[in-house]
């Protein structure tokens, strides 16, 4: 079986080499990503793109969990899932009434069984969603895109990321978006050792 690549919630931005999927418009496959199960076989997907999509999905928390469970089911071990979302304190997030879900790096880390086990050992109160839902994703990359407002305040093209994150905790509209990469983990550390 040859593995597939999905561009989920593509809108009219169809990409060559991907199955372009959306509830609206003229995608390759019309499907509502909040309807389960998704129309792909278990372990049939090698890459997923969610470019400005996840913030539109899962107003109900069980539906949001269902999206992650379906991604986990259809992906093979090692599949990369690229997620791009507006920063939750940027006007781009607030201006669109269809933006219903805040997506953050820590929110995605909650789906990591490795981190879940560490948090349990350390007595932390973070939600252990990876263990609870029996899914496992590692957040392997985080990039933040400064906004034009940031560059008005700090014209230097070499962005001080620590300062950007500190100031974005105080002021809105400094970070425009997050670009993050999740990796699907289906082989436990014990299995990798064998």
XYZ file of C-alpha atoms in Angstrom:
194
model
C 0.000 0.000 0.000
C 1.408 3.369 -0.967
C 1.105 6.012 1.748
C -0.894 9.181 1.197
C -0.323 12.838 2.067
C -3.267 14.993 3.175
C -3.827 18.731 2.922
C -6.726 18.997 5.372
C -9.028 22.010 5.289
C -7.407 23.136 2.063
C -10.081 25.622 0.998
C -9.189 26.604 -2.554
C -5.433 26.166 -1.908
C -4.921 22.762 -3.492
C -1.398 21.359 -3.396
C 0.119 18.957 -5.895
C 1.088 15.595 -4.423
C -1.520 15.832 -1.650
C -5.118 14.745 -1.326
C -6.808 18.090 -0.792
C -9.713 17.830 1.657
C -12.330 20.339 2.733
C -15.977 20.538 3.754
C -16.543 23.394 1.294
C -15.441 24.402 -2.209
C -13.977 22.042 -4.784
C -11.389 19.865 -3.011
C -10.296 16.426 -4.188
C -12.384 14.939 -1.363
C -15.258 16.727 0.355
C -15.320 15.756 4.009
C -16.276 17.414 7.285
C -13.257 16.905 9.561
C -15.588 16.959 12.581
C -17.375 13.832 11.288
C -15.869 10.504 12.297
C -14.505 8.151 11.176
C -12.433 9.819 8.485
C -12.391 8.065 5.099
C -8.802 6.767 5.261
C -7.509 3.422 6.393
C -5.512 2.940 9.586
C -1.769 3.594 9.076
C -2.264 4.875 5.517
C -1.026 8.485 5.859
C 2.601 9.682 5.804
C 2.078 13.457 6.090
C -0.670 15.899 7.091
C -0.911 19.644 6.568
C -3.308 21.720 8.699
C -2.596 25.252 7.501
C -4.912 27.718 9.267
C -7.433 24.944 9.914
C -7.244 23.648 13.480
C -8.450 26.941 14.986
C -11.741 26.411 13.085
C -12.381 22.911 14.490
C -13.479 21.307 17.720
C -15.563 23.865 19.577
C -16.804 20.878 21.574
C -13.828 19.337 23.391
C -14.849 15.750 22.542
C -14.906 16.690 18.849
C -11.444 18.237 19.209
C -10.215 15.025 20.831
C -11.863 13.051 18.017
C -9.789 14.948 15.451
C -6.558 13.961 17.211
C -7.721 10.370 17.617
C -8.497 10.147 13.900
C -5.154 11.689 12.935
C -3.421 9.168 15.165
C -5.391 6.265 13.712
C -4.766 7.051 10.046
C -1.073 8.017 10.377
C 1.924 5.713 10.390
C 4.653 5.882 13.036
C 6.810 8.935 12.344
C 4.212 10.822 10.297
C 4.745 14.570 10.460
C 1.775 16.888 10.937
C 2.400 20.539 10.116
C 0.095 22.912 11.994
C -0.093 26.647 11.328
C -2.498 28.719 13.438
C -2.947 32.382 14.312
C -1.572 33.377 17.697
C -4.450 33.540 20.166
C -3.588 37.125 21.166
C -3.439 38.475 17.618
C -6.194 40.374 15.849
C -6.215 37.725 13.090
C -7.557 35.255 15.642
C -10.193 37.628 17.043
C -11.421 39.045 13.737
C -12.747 35.762 12.317
C -15.927 34.500 14.028
C -15.158 30.970 12.782
C -12.004 30.842 14.936
C -13.309 28.756 17.829
C -10.267 26.898 19.181
C -7.057 28.300 20.674
C -4.099 26.118 19.644
C -0.812 26.569 21.503
C 2.447 24.646 21.832
C 1.620 23.568 25.385
C -1.849 22.508 24.271
C -0.257 20.182 21.688
C 2.291 18.866 24.195
C -0.608 17.509 26.267
C -0.914 14.730 23.635
C 2.612 13.386 24.372
C 2.649 10.174 26.435
C 6.329 10.769 27.231
C 5.584 14.179 28.743
C 2.420 12.865 30.407
C 4.475 10.293 32.319
C 7.042 12.928 33.358
C 4.269 15.237 34.610
C 2.708 12.405 36.624
C 6.090 11.573 38.192
C 6.637 15.240 39.051
C 3.119 15.641 40.462
C 2.207 18.323 37.925
C -1.427 19.137 37.152
C -1.135 19.251 33.343
C -3.827 17.247 31.551
C -2.387 13.902 30.444
C -4.389 13.673 27.225
C -1.985 11.300 25.449
C -2.496 8.666 28.129
C -6.200 9.423 28.555
C -6.965 9.173 24.824
C -4.305 6.491 24.105
C -2.660 8.579 21.404
C 0.912 9.843 21.213
C 2.312 12.902 19.457
C 5.627 14.685 20.020
C 5.876 18.408 19.314
C 9.186 18.547 17.431
C 9.245 22.129 16.101
C 7.816 25.499 17.077
C 8.294 28.667 15.047
C 6.712 31.988 15.864
C 6.094 34.693 13.290
C 6.421 38.238 14.616
C 3.749 40.681 13.444
C 4.207 44.021 11.743
C 3.398 45.646 15.125
C 6.444 43.911 16.628
C 8.686 45.356 13.922
C 7.270 48.848 14.523
C 8.347 48.526 18.162
C 11.606 46.668 17.363
C 12.811 47.439 13.815
C 15.845 45.144 14.054
C 15.380 42.219 11.650
C 17.218 39.927 14.120
C 14.273 39.068 16.343
C 14.985 38.509 20.031
C 12.606 35.561 20.503
C 12.799 35.656 24.306
C 11.845 39.341 24.323
C 9.103 38.693 21.754
C 7.565 35.989 23.936
C 7.884 38.089 27.104
C 6.276 41.149 25.535
C 3.534 39.070 23.865
C 2.452 38.031 27.375
C 1.714 41.699 28.039
C 0.666 43.121 24.656
C -1.622 41.823 21.913
C -0.729 41.592 18.220
C 3.012 40.968 18.583
C 3.037 37.332 17.419
C 1.051 36.735 14.238
C 1.110 32.949 14.088
C 2.578 29.697 15.301
C 4.007 27.097 12.930
C 4.400 23.759 14.692
C 5.306 20.199 13.762
C 3.857 17.154 15.473
C 5.285 13.685 14.972
C 3.169 10.565 15.434
C 4.612 8.027 17.880
C 3.278 4.497 17.514
C 6.343 2.524 18.592
C 7.098 2.664 22.291
C 10.657 3.016 23.571
C 10.548 -0.640 24.612
C 9.670 -1.736 21.065
C 12.450 0.448 19.597
C 15.036 -1.272 21.825
C 14.097 -4.783 20.583
